[in-house]
Amino acid sequence: MTRALVVGAGMAGLVAARDLTAAGAEVVVLEATDISGGKLRAGQVAGVTVDVGAEAMLNRRPEGTALARDLGIALTHPTTATSRVWTRGALRRLPRTLMGAPLDLDDLAATGILGPDGLDRARHQVPQPLDGDVSDISVGDAVAARFGDEVVDRLVEPLLGGVYAGHARRLSLRAAVPQLADLLGREEFTVPVPTGDLPPVFAGITGGMWQLPAAIEADLRERGAEIRHDTTVTAARRDGAGFVLTTSVGEERADLLVVATPAAASARLLGDLAPAAAAELAALDYASVALVTLAFAADDPGVAEALDVGAAGFLVPPVDGRRIKASTFSFAKWDWVRDAGSGLLVLRTSLGRHGEEASLQVPDEDLVRASLADLAEATGLTARPVDAVVQRWGGGLPQYRPGHLDAVARIRASVAGVPGLAVCGAAYDGVGIPAVIASARRAAAALL
Ligand SMILES: Cc1cc2nc3c(=O)[nH]c(=O)nc-3n(C[C@H](O)[C@H](O)[C@H](O)COP(=O)(O)OP(=O)(O)OC[C@H]3O[C@@H](n4cnc5c(N)ncnc54)[C@H](O)[C@@H]3O)c2cc1C
């Protein structure tokens, strides 16, 4: 029987393991921590179980929703509450945009997000045809060339910050927002206003997204695969036609190897096997973030008036100089969170952007205090939380710089030169859960 080792029990490793198991391989997943799921994880705040990592997935890509259905998990969707932008001293409605690039300039004007000069520049937009041969530029540079800097600073930055915790002027247009690349060159910057019953943009799971990896793990065990926690893989080498892994608890051998770890670990493991891929992966930067989950008593004076205002939360442009970069009013975004925390309003803030790791290197209480101070200023909230939980994600999100797609092509070419080896995960084709699942399925298919 073919034996396969999968390094990393995040979504990528678990999904690759599932496909390999289904194809009849004997699969062992090796995971450094004591729990599967990677960036999908449960935490407790005031006795309520919530996600302290990823909390939703795109519904308009099939991979995540199809997997959940296959596992018998019922999906739910966010409420219709929308996010605001906290900028220029007020919480303002988010206009229609494509990742921050405005689709309706009158709508943008009505929000007050831009000052008069910024709005004037946006109205004098200059189409930016991108030559197909020009390799890649940053999202921020491309949008600024068409709409001006303030659109980037007050709209693109907070929206991209929410997904990548990165900076618009350092993230690849083609890798991070490919839909924009084409549209920015057109005379009319517009997409049809949706009509009729479109499927919701996002899906979640009642009780939390962390249940998705938990269900894959249970399914894997049922099918005879092994998942070993507290097992850090420190080195990999060729052994005839197979592989030998050195781990914190001994050596493991296999015919097939899937490396499903973040780039720094993958670079270390591929150093001997695929040095060109290892060098590219070692150069991929990550942003660290922290999530602070807070629970407030709904009947505390002023709490509902400040928070329960029909918004799903707000985003904060870096140019406004606040500590938090976003707050998600989980109780307003997800019916199940409101129901689970009876008498409580549970929300979270997120802090940390690429290159600002030092701002997170403070005690948990400082991150809670900074969150409360910003929430107070944005919403008028003065109550103390009943409970607060800090989850740190050091090296949480890869930063796709301009040229990322070419780098990934070189990584795949290098890995393809080693029969039996495959790589997958958020470092390659997208950081969202569906994209990570797709990369894992591609890795398993390449081996099969
Ligand atoms: C705070 C946060 C919020 C997010 N929110 C969303 C969201 O709402 N929706 C969405 O679609 N995406 C979201 N994302 C992105 C998405 O969750 C991740 O990109 C995705 O889950 C990454 O999966 P992965 O398997 O590639 O990597 P990971 O989840 O990082 O898994 C890698 C695993 O490998 C293990 N590992 C590392 N090194 C070794 C080693 N040497 N030996 C053994 N094991 C090792 C790690 O412990 C980990 O378990 C979020 C990300 C973060 C950080």
mmCIF file of C-alpha atoms in Angstrom, residues 15-382:
data_model
loop_
_atom_site.group_PDB
_atom_site.id
_atom_site.type_symbol
_atom_site.label_atom_id
_atom_site.label_comp_id
_atom_site.label_asym_id
_atom_site.label_seq_id
_atom_site.Cartn_x
_atom_site.Cartn_y
_atom_site.Cartn_z
ATOM 1 C CA VAL A 15 -8.045 18.199 2.705
ATOM 2 C CA ALA A 16 -4.997 16.724 0.935
ATOM 3 C CA ALA A 17 -5.041 13.849 3.445
ATOM 4 C CA ARG A 18 -8.724 13.265 2.737
ATOM 5 C CA ASP A 19 -8.195 12.962 -1.012
ATOM 6 C CA LEU A 20 -5.178 10.688 -0.575
ATOM 7 C CA THR A 21 -7.092 8.485 1.860
ATOM 8 C CA ALA A 22 -10.063 8.294 -0.517
ATOM 9 C CA ALA A 23 -7.646 7.115 -3.236
ATOM 10 C CA GLY A 24 -6.545 4.226 -1.039
ATOM 11 C CA ALA A 25 -3.252 5.522 0.378
ATOM 12 C CA GLU A 26 -2.198 4.860 3.969
ATOM 13 C CA VAL A 27 -2.051 8.420 5.291
ATOM 14 C CA VAL A 28 -0.371 9.898 8.364
ATOM 15 C CA VAL A 29 -0.775 13.615 9.129
ATOM 16 C CA LEU A 30 1.934 15.148 11.332
ATOM 17 C CA GLU A 31 0.918 18.311 13.199
ATOM 18 C CA ALA A 32 3.170 20.425 15.405
ATOM 19 C CA THR A 33 0.470 21.690 17.779
ATOM 20 C CA ASP A 34 -1.964 19.761 19.954
ATOM 21 C CA ILE A 35 -4.949 20.492 17.715
ATOM 22 C CA SER A 36 -5.952 20.276 14.049
ATOM 23 C CA GLY A 37 -7.388 23.173 12.081
ATOM 24 C CA GLY A 38 -4.528 25.688 11.900
ATOM 25 C CA LYS A 39 -6.104 29.123 11.516
ATOM 26 C CA LEU A 40 -9.578 27.692 12.155
ATOM 27 C CA ARG A 41 -9.854 27.431 15.906
ATOM 28 C CA ALA A 42 -12.456 27.633 18.676
ATOM 29 C CA GLY A 43 -12.158 29.751 21.801
ATOM 30 C CA GLN A 44 -14.404 30.570 24.769
ATOM 31 C CA VAL A 45 -15.460 34.015 25.821
ATOM 32 C CA ALA A 46 -17.791 34.330 28.826
ATOM 33 C CA GLY A 47 -18.646 30.647 28.350
ATOM 34 C CA VAL A 48 -19.630 31.081 24.696
ATOM 35 C CA THR A 49 -17.732 29.048 22.074
ATOM 36 C CA VAL A 50 -16.781 31.207 19.092
ATOM 37 C CA ASP A 51 -14.193 31.252 16.322
ATOM 38 C CA VAL A 52 -10.939 32.913 17.334
ATOM 39 C CA GLY A 53 -9.514 32.512 13.825
ATOM 40 C CA ALA A 54 -11.261 32.382 10.452
ATOM 41 C CA GLU A 55 -15.013 32.835 10.859
ATOM 42 C CA ALA A 56 -16.451 32.639 7.328
ATOM 43 C CA MET A 57 -15.707 31.472 3.807
ATOM 44 C CA LEU A 58 -16.637 32.669 0.362
ATOM 45 C CA ASN A 59 -19.965 31.215 -0.714
ATOM 46 C CA ARG A 60 -19.489 32.139 -4.351
ATOM 47 C CA ARG A 61 -16.619 29.712 -4.809
ATOM 48 C CA PRO A 62 -17.670 26.084 -4.592
ATOM 49 C CA GLU A 63 -14.782 24.399 -2.775
ATOM 50 C CA GLY A 64 -15.573 25.237 0.863
ATOM 51 C CA THR A 65 -19.320 24.897 0.720
ATOM 52 C CA ALA A 66 -19.115 21.636 -1.255
ATOM 53 C CA LEU A 67 -16.713 20.188 1.305
ATOM 54 C CA ALA A 68 -18.973 21.194 4.203
ATOM 55 C CA ARG A 69 -21.996 19.629 2.532
ATOM 56 C CA ASP A 70 -20.033 16.472 1.780
ATOM 57 C CA LEU A 71 -19.260 16.215 5.491
ATOM 58 C CA GLY A 72 -22.909 16.723 6.398
ATOM 59 C CA ILE A 73 -22.350 20.196 7.881
ATOM 60 C CA ALA A 74 -25.202 22.671 7.475
ATOM 61 C CA LEU A 75 -24.177 26.138 6.316
ATOM 62 C CA THR A 76 -25.464 29.453 7.518
ATOM 63 C CA HIS A 77 -24.949 32.980 6.198
ATOM 64 C CA PRO A 78 -24.243 36.351 7.765
ATOM 65 C CA THR A 79 -27.176 38.656 8.454
ATOM 66 C CA THR A 80 -27.757 41.603 6.152
ATOM 67 C CA ALA A 81 -26.018 43.996 8.578
ATOM 68 C CA THR A 82 -23.197 45.798 6.753
ATOM 69 C CA SER A 83 -19.792 47.115 7.768
ATOM 70 C CA ARG A 84 -18.885 50.758 8.221
ATOM 71 C CA VAL A 85 -15.611 52.610 7.763
ATOM 72 C CA TRP A 86 -14.319 54.544 10.755
ATOM 73 C CA THR A 87 -12.564 57.467 9.162
ATOM 74 C CA ARG A 88 -12.407 61.240 9.319
ATOM 75 C CA GLY A 89 -13.931 61.099 12.788
ATOM 76 C CA ALA A 90 -17.121 59.124 12.103
ATOM 77 C CA LEU A 91 -18.487 55.675 11.333
ATOM 78 C CA ARG A 92 -19.457 55.934 7.696
ATOM 79 C CA ARG A 93 -21.411 53.693 5.366
ATOM 80 C CA LEU A 94 -19.319 51.565 3.006
ATOM 81 C CA PRO A 95 -20.127 52.538 -0.603
ATOM 82 C CA ARG A 96 -20.296 50.074 -3.508
ATOM 83 C CA THR A 97 -16.721 49.112 -4.329
ATOM 84 C CA LEU A 98 -14.628 46.334 -5.782
ATOM 85 C CA MET A 99 -12.086 45.776 -2.992
ATOM 86 C CA GLY A 100 -12.215 49.500 -2.241
ATOM 87 C CA ALA A 101 -12.178 50.808 -5.810
ATOM 88 C CA PRO A 102 -15.427 52.808 -6.082
ATOM 89 C CA LEU A 103 -18.107 51.546 -8.462
ATOM 90 C CA ASP A 104 -20.337 54.624 -8.025
ATOM 91 C CA LEU A 105 -18.715 57.984 -7.350
ATOM 92 C CA ASP A 106 -21.938 59.725 -6.292
ATOM 93 C CA ASP A 107 -22.514 56.952 -3.770
ATOM 94 C CA LEU A 108 -18.919 57.409 -2.574
ATOM 95 C CA ALA A 109 -19.445 61.175 -2.244
ATOM 96 C CA ALA A 110 -22.553 60.604 -0.105
ATOM 97 C CA THR A 111 -20.602 58.545 2.451
ATOM 98 C CA GLY A 112 -18.198 61.362 3.329
ATOM 99 C CA ILE A 113 -15.280 58.910 3.379
ATOM 100 C CA LEU A 114 -13.134 61.129 1.149
ATOM 101 C CA GLY A 115 -12.319 64.785 1.637
ATOM 102 C CA PRO A 116 -13.146 67.263 -1.150
ATOM 103 C CA ASP A 117 -9.737 67.017 -2.855
ATOM 104 C CA GLY A 118 -9.714 63.224 -2.772
ATOM 105 C CA LEU A 119 -13.221 63.100 -4.183
ATOM 106 C CA ASP A 120 -12.343 65.548 -6.935
ATOM 107 C CA ARG A 121 -9.336 63.428 -7.921
ATOM 108 C CA ALA A 122 -11.457 60.258 -7.912
ATOM 109 C CA ARG A 123 -13.960 61.914 -10.235
ATOM 110 C CA HIS A 124 -11.126 62.747 -12.651
ATOM 111 C CA GLN A 125 -10.342 59.084 -12.983
ATOM 112 C CA VAL A 126 -7.819 57.915 -15.545
ATOM 113 C CA PRO A 127 -8.282 54.414 -17.011
ATOM 114 C CA GLN A 128 -5.150 52.313 -16.533
ATOM 115 C CA PRO A 129 -4.876 49.641 -19.209
ATOM 116 C CA LEU A 130 -2.425 47.050 -17.975
ATOM 117 C CA ASP A 131 -0.323 45.594 -20.729
ATOM 118 C CA GLY A 132 -0.735 41.826 -20.574
ATOM 119 C CA ASP A 133 3.041 41.488 -20.771
ATOM 120 C CA VAL A 134 3.703 43.870 -17.900
ATOM 121 C CA SER A 135 4.353 41.459 -15.084
ATOM 122 C CA ASP A 136 2.546 42.841 -12.053
ATOM 123 C CA ILE A 137 2.063 45.943 -9.951
ATOM 124 C CA SER A 138 0.619 46.529 -6.518
ATOM 125 C CA VAL A 139 -3.124 46.921 -5.910
ATOM 126 C CA GLY A 140 -2.495 50.322 -4.316
ATOM 127 C CA ASP A 141 -0.408 51.701 -7.183
ATOM 128 C CA ALA A 142 -2.928 50.502 -9.771
ATOM 129 C CA VAL A 143 -5.966 51.965 -7.981
ATOM 130 C CA ALA A 144 -4.155 55.203 -7.097
ATOM 131 C CA ALA A 145 -3.243 55.735 -10.759
ATOM 132 C CA ARG A 146 -6.920 55.623 -11.675
ATOM 133 C CA PHE A 147 -8.673 57.167 -8.645
ATOM 134 C CA GLY A 148 -5.976 58.917 -6.627
ATOM 135 C CA ASP A 149 -4.226 58.222 -3.331
ATOM 136 C CA GLU A 150 -7.112 58.941 -0.973
ATOM 137 C CA VAL A 151 -9.249 56.136 -2.425
ATOM 138 C CA VAL A 152 -6.367 53.789 -1.664
ATOM 139 C CA ASP A 153 -5.722 55.212 1.796
ATOM 140 C CA ARG A 154 -9.326 55.281 3.035
ATOM 141 C CA LEU A 155 -10.989 52.422 1.129
ATOM 142 C CA VAL A 156 -8.595 49.945 -0.460
ATOM 143 C CA GLU A 157 -6.288 49.797 2.579
ATOM 144 C CA PRO A 158 -8.977 48.914 5.135
ATOM 145 C CA LEU A 159 -10.631 46.360 2.845
ATOM 146 C CA LEU A 160 -7.369 44.653 1.896
ATOM 147 C CA GLY A 161 -6.207 44.946 5.499
ATOM 148 C CA GLY A 162 -9.200 42.867 6.512
ATOM 149 C CA VAL A 163 -8.222 39.986 4.216
ATOM 150 C CA TYR A 164 -4.412 40.107 4.082
ATOM 151 C CA ALA A 165 -3.424 42.339 7.019
ATOM 152 C CA GLY A 166 -1.183 43.856 4.373
ATOM 153 C CA HIS A 167 -0.520 47.163 2.668
ATOM 154 C CA ALA A 168 -2.227 47.942 -0.623
ATOM 155 C CA ARG A 169 0.955 49.327 -2.124
ATOM 156 C CA ARG A 170 2.856 46.104 -1.414
ATOM 157 C CA LEU A 171 0.302 43.471 -2.454
ATOM 158 C CA SER A 172 0.151 42.034 -5.955
ATOM 159 C CA LEU A 173 -2.792 43.189 -8.074
ATOM 160 C CA ARG A 174 -2.885 39.971 -10.082
ATOM 161 C CA ALA A 175 -2.539 37.622 -7.122
ATOM 162 C CA ALA A 176 -4.667 39.468 -4.557
ATOM 163 C CA VAL A 177 -7.471 41.075 -6.611
ATOM 164 C CA PRO A 178 -7.330 39.711 -10.178
ATOM 165 C CA GLN A 179 -10.871 40.991 -10.952
ATOM 166 C CA LEU A 180 -9.575 44.554 -10.556
ATOM 167 C CA ALA A 181 -6.721 44.141 -13.043
ATOM 168 C CA ASP A 182 -9.072 43.955 -16.000
ATOM 169 C CA LEU A 183 -11.596 46.523 -14.791
ATOM 170 C CA LEU A 184 -9.042 49.257 -14.075
ATOM 171 C CA GLY A 185 -8.200 49.442 -17.779
ATOM 172 C CA ARG A 186 -11.759 49.886 -18.974
ATOM 173 C CA GLU A 187 -13.252 53.246 -19.886
ATOM 174 C CA GLU A 188 -16.198 52.621 -17.525
ATOM 175 C CA PHE A 189 -15.257 51.361 -14.069
ATOM 176 C CA THR A 190 -18.440 49.537 -13.297
ATOM 177 C CA VAL A 191 -19.996 46.136 -12.796
ATOM 178 C CA PRO A 192 -23.740 45.487 -13.153
ATOM 179 C CA VAL A 193 -25.777 46.214 -10.031
ATOM 180 C CA PRO A 194 -26.895 42.757 -8.864
ATOM 181 C CA THR A 195 -30.559 42.043 -9.438
ATOM 182 C CA GLY A 196 -32.724 39.195 -8.237
ATOM 183 C CA ASP A 197 -31.819 36.636 -5.631
ATOM 184 C CA LEU A 198 -28.063 36.262 -5.658
ATOM 185 C CA PRO A 199 -26.492 33.718 -3.338
ATOM 186 C CA PRO A 200 -24.970 35.328 -0.231
ATOM 187 C CA VAL A 201 -21.303 36.296 -0.610
ATOM 188 C CA PHE A 202 -20.209 34.459 2.551
ATOM 189 C CA ALA A 203 -21.081 31.255 4.350
ATOM 190 C CA GLY A 204 -20.394 30.158 7.894
ATOM 191 C CA ILE A 205 -21.295 27.329 10.228
ATOM 192 C CA THR A 206 -23.645 27.624 13.192
ATOM 193 C CA GLY A 207 -21.373 27.207 16.197
ATOM 194 C CA GLY A 208 -18.235 28.227 14.290
ATOM 195 C CA MET A 209 -16.015 27.491 11.296
ATOM 196 C CA TRP A 210 -13.647 25.502 13.522
ATOM 197 C CA GLN A 211 -16.089 22.619 13.113
ATOM 198 C CA LEU A 212 -15.029 22.174 9.485
ATOM 199 C CA PRO A 213 -11.493 20.873 10.225
ATOM 200 C CA ALA A 214 -12.868 18.978 13.228
ATOM 201 C CA ALA A 215 -15.281 17.145 10.910
ATOM 202 C CA ILE A 216 -12.540 16.380 8.361
ATOM 203 C CA GLU A 217 -10.375 15.009 11.154
ATOM 204 C CA ALA A 218 -13.187 12.749 12.405
ATOM 205 C CA ASP A 219 -13.855 11.586 8.849
ATOM 206 C CA LEU A 220 -10.162 10.858 8.276
ATOM 207 C CA ARG A 221 -9.893 8.786 11.449
ATOM 208 C CA GLU A 222 -13.002 6.843 10.495
ATOM 209 C CA ARG A 223 -11.404 5.991 7.161
ATOM 210 C CA GLY A 224 -8.267 4.751 8.884
ATOM 211 C CA ALA A 225 -5.943 7.731 8.451
ATOM 212 C CA GLU A 226 -3.743 8.733 11.402
ATOM 213 C CA ILE A 227 -3.386 12.275 12.724
ATOM 214 C CA ARG A 228 -0.522 12.769 15.134
ATOM 215 C CA HIS A 229 -0.450 15.967 17.155
ATOM 216 C CA ASP A 230 2.539 17.432 19.027
ATOM 217 C CA THR A 231 4.753 16.193 16.201
ATOM 218 C CA THR A 232 6.921 18.872 14.617
ATOM 219 C CA VAL A 233 8.651 17.899 11.397
ATOM 220 C CA THR A 234 12.143 19.380 11.373
ATOM 221 C CA ALA A 235 13.756 17.952 8.219
ATOM 222 C CA ALA A 236 12.980 15.967 5.078
ATOM 223 C CA ARG A 237 15.241 14.010 2.762
ATOM 224 C CA ARG A 238 15.049 11.623 -0.172
ATOM 225 C CA ASP A 239 15.381 7.902 0.500
ATOM 226 C CA GLY A 240 15.474 5.987 -2.776
ATOM 227 C CA ALA A 241 12.129 6.706 -4.421
ATOM 228 C CA GLY A 242 10.584 7.754 -1.093
ATOM 229 C CA PHE A 243 11.100 10.235 1.758
ATOM 230 C CA VAL A 244 12.380 10.247 5.321
ATOM 231 C CA LEU A 245 11.146 12.879 7.747
ATOM 232 C CA THR A 246 12.845 13.795 10.989
ATOM 233 C CA THR A 247 10.274 14.757 13.600
ATOM 234 C CA SER A 248 10.330 15.812 17.224
ATOM 235 C CA VAL A 249 9.404 12.233 18.165
ATOM 236 C CA GLY A 250 11.410 10.137 15.675
ATOM 237 C CA GLU A 251 11.728 9.309 11.990
ATOM 238 C CA GLU A 252 8.957 8.600 9.507
ATOM 239 C CA ARG A 253 9.185 7.089 6.015
ATOM 240 C CA ALA A 254 6.780 7.329 3.111
ATOM 241 C CA ASP A 255 6.377 7.048 -0.654
ATOM 242 C CA LEU A 256 4.496 10.351 -0.977
ATOM 243 C CA LEU A 257 4.990 13.637 0.857
ATOM 244 C CA VAL A 258 2.655 16.640 1.057
ATOM 245 C CA VAL A 259 4.087 19.766 2.708
ATOM 246 C CA ALA A 260 1.090 21.819 3.884
ATOM 247 C CA THR A 261 2.775 24.237 6.289
ATOM 248 C CA PRO A 262 3.227 28.031 6.164
ATOM 249 C CA ALA A 263 6.089 29.180 3.937
ATOM 250 C CA ALA A 264 8.881 29.452 6.530
ATOM 251 C CA ALA A 265 8.404 25.853 7.689
ATOM 252 C CA SER A 266 7.953 24.652 4.111
ATOM 253 C CA ALA A 267 11.205 26.383 3.104
ATOM 254 C CA ARG A 268 13.078 24.524 5.870
ATOM 255 C CA LEU A 269 11.572 21.171 4.895
ATOM 256 C CA LEU A 270 12.225 21.591 1.164
ATOM 257 C CA GLY A 271 15.814 22.827 1.536
ATOM 258 C CA ASP A 272 17.357 19.522 0.387
ATOM 259 C CA LEU A 273 14.492 18.196 -1.714
ATOM 260 C CA ALA A 274 13.671 21.229 -3.860
ATOM 261 C CA PRO A 275 16.158 24.023 -3.123
ATOM 262 C CA ALA A 276 14.751 26.447 -5.725
ATOM 263 C CA ALA A 277 11.260 26.162 -4.207
ATOM 264 C CA ALA A 278 12.728 26.506 -0.719
ATOM 265 C CA ALA A 279 14.485 29.750 -1.662
ATOM 266 C CA GLU A 280 11.267 31.259 -3.071
ATOM 267 C CA LEU A 281 9.282 30.216 0.006
ATOM 268 C CA ALA A 282 11.899 31.620 2.377
ATOM 269 C CA ALA A 283 11.386 35.015 0.719
ATOM 270 C CA LEU A 284 7.602 35.042 1.274
ATOM 271 C CA ASP A 285 6.737 37.441 4.084
ATOM 272 C CA TYR A 286 3.868 37.014 6.568
ATOM 273 C CA ALA A 287 1.837 39.467 8.626
ATOM 274 C CA SER A 288 1.109 38.801 12.284
ATOM 275 C CA VAL A 289 -2.287 39.662 13.702
ATOM 276 C CA ALA A 290 -4.115 39.442 17.021
ATOM 277 C CA LEU A 291 -7.831 39.002 17.548
ATOM 278 C CA VAL A 292 -9.431 40.283 20.739
ATOM 279 C CA THR A 293 -12.846 38.758 21.437
ATOM 280 C CA LEU A 294 -14.962 40.720 23.901
ATOM 281 C CA ALA A 295 -18.283 39.942 25.577
ATOM 282 C CA PHE A 296 -20.460 42.750 26.967
ATOM 283 C CA ALA A 297 -23.611 42.434 29.062
ATOM 284 C CA ALA A 298 -26.374 43.592 26.717
ATOM 285 C CA ASP A 299 -28.283 45.208 29.592
ATOM 286 C CA ASP A 300 -25.338 47.309 30.827
ATOM 287 C CA PRO A 301 -26.238 50.970 30.451
ATOM 288 C CA GLY A 302 -25.257 52.286 27.041
ATOM 289 C CA VAL A 303 -24.037 48.973 25.583
ATOM 290 C CA ALA A 304 -26.929 48.247 23.223
ATOM 291 C CA GLU A 305 -27.186 51.934 22.231
ATOM 292 C CA ALA A 306 -23.500 52.001 21.274
ATOM 293 C CA LEU A 307 -23.151 48.599 19.643
ATOM 294 C CA ASP A 308 -26.514 47.273 18.521
ATOM 295 C CA VAL A 309 -26.991 49.810 15.774
ATOM 296 C CA GLY A 310 -27.544 47.543 12.771
ATOM 297 C CA ALA A 311 -23.897 47.446 11.685
ATOM 298 C CA ALA A 312 -21.826 44.266 11.350
ATOM 299 C CA GLY A 313 -18.765 46.173 12.529
ATOM 300 C CA PHE A 314 -16.297 48.601 11.015
ATOM 301 C CA LEU A 315 -12.978 48.834 9.211
ATOM 302 C CA VAL A 316 -10.270 51.347 10.044
ATOM 303 C CA PRO A 317 -7.935 52.874 7.419
ATOM 304 C CA PRO A 318 -4.305 52.917 8.619
ATOM 305 C CA VAL A 319 -4.103 56.604 7.701
ATOM 306 C CA ASP A 320 -6.427 57.352 10.647
ATOM 307 C CA GLY A 321 -3.729 56.168 13.052
ATOM 308 C CA ARG A 322 -5.825 53.922 15.329
ATOM 309 C CA ARG A 323 -4.595 50.771 17.076
ATOM 310 C CA ILE A 324 -7.328 48.430 15.824
ATOM 311 C CA LYS A 325 -7.740 47.763 12.111
ATOM 312 C CA ALA A 326 -11.276 46.396 12.299
ATOM 313 C CA SER A 327 -14.036 45.326 14.607
ATOM 314 C CA THR A 328 -16.579 42.622 13.787
ATOM 315 C CA PHE A 329 -19.821 42.818 15.740
ATOM 316 C CA SER A 330 -20.199 39.040 15.739
ATOM 317 C CA PHE A 331 -23.564 39.208 17.546
ATOM 318 C CA ALA A 332 -24.937 41.347 14.700
ATOM 319 C CA LYS A 333 -23.219 39.494 11.859
ATOM 320 C CA TRP A 334 -24.179 35.957 12.896
ATOM 321 C CA ASP A 335 -27.573 35.000 14.316
ATOM 322 C CA TRP A 336 -25.993 31.968 15.981
ATOM 323 C CA VAL A 337 -23.579 34.146 17.979
ATOM 324 C CA ARG A 338 -26.454 36.308 19.195
ATOM 325 C CA ASP A 339 -28.391 33.173 20.173
ATOM 326 C CA ALA A 340 -25.397 31.442 21.811
ATOM 327 C CA GLY A 341 -24.550 34.421 23.992
ATOM 328 C CA SER A 342 -27.936 35.077 25.527
ATOM 329 C CA GLY A 343 -27.759 38.400 27.346
ATOM 330 C CA LEU A 344 -24.297 39.015 25.890
ATOM 331 C CA LEU A 345 -23.076 40.999 22.921
ATOM 332 C CA VAL A 346 -19.944 39.262 21.595
ATOM 333 C CA LEU A 347 -17.663 41.103 19.189
ATOM 334 C CA ARG A 348 -14.062 41.081 18.164
ATOM 335 C CA THR A 349 -11.366 43.523 17.169
ATOM 336 C CA SER A 350 -8.311 42.805 15.069
ATOM 337 C CA LEU A 351 -4.912 44.403 15.356
ATOM 338 C CA GLY A 352 -1.694 44.133 13.387
ATOM 339 C CA ARG A 353 -0.593 44.772 9.842
ATOM 340 C CA HIS A 354 2.380 43.547 7.885
ATOM 341 C CA GLY A 355 5.601 45.105 9.167
ATOM 342 C CA GLU A 356 4.031 46.243 12.447
ATOM 343 C CA GLU A 357 4.776 43.167 14.546
ATOM 344 C CA ALA A 358 6.272 45.324 17.323
ATOM 345 C CA SER A 359 2.848 46.845 18.021
ATOM 346 C CA LEU A 360 1.628 43.364 19.006
ATOM 347 C CA GLN A 361 4.578 42.555 21.250
ATOM 348 C CA VAL A 362 2.802 43.827 24.355
ATOM 349 C CA PRO A 363 0.857 42.009 27.095
ATOM 350 C CA ASP A 364 -2.659 40.804 26.288
ATOM 351 C CA GLU A 365 -4.129 43.447 28.616
ATOM 352 C CA ASP A 366 -2.615 46.183 26.431
ATOM 353 C CA LEU A 367 -4.313 44.798 23.332
ATOM 354 C CA VAL A 368 -7.630 44.654 25.237
ATOM 355 C CA ARG A 369 -7.142 48.190 26.541
ATOM 356 C CA ALA A 370 -6.287 49.522 23.060
ATOM 357 C CA SER A 371 -9.369 47.784 21.635
ATOM 358 C CA LEU A 372 -11.652 49.272 24.296
ATOM 359 C CA ALA A 373 -10.208 52.743 23.783
ATOM 360 C CA ASP A 374 -10.793 52.635 20.029
ATOM 361 C CA LEU A 375 -14.265 51.118 20.449
ATOM 362 C CA ALA A 376 -15.147 53.874 22.903
ATOM 363 C CA GLU A 377 -14.059 56.575 20.508
ATOM 364 C CA ALA A 378 -15.749 54.989 17.481
ATOM 365 C CA THR A 379 -19.067 54.023 19.095
ATOM 366 C CA GLY A 380 -19.315 55.832 22.436
ATOM 367 C CA LEU A 381 -19.125 52.529 24.344
ATOM 368 C CA THR A 382 -17.998 53.055 27.933
#
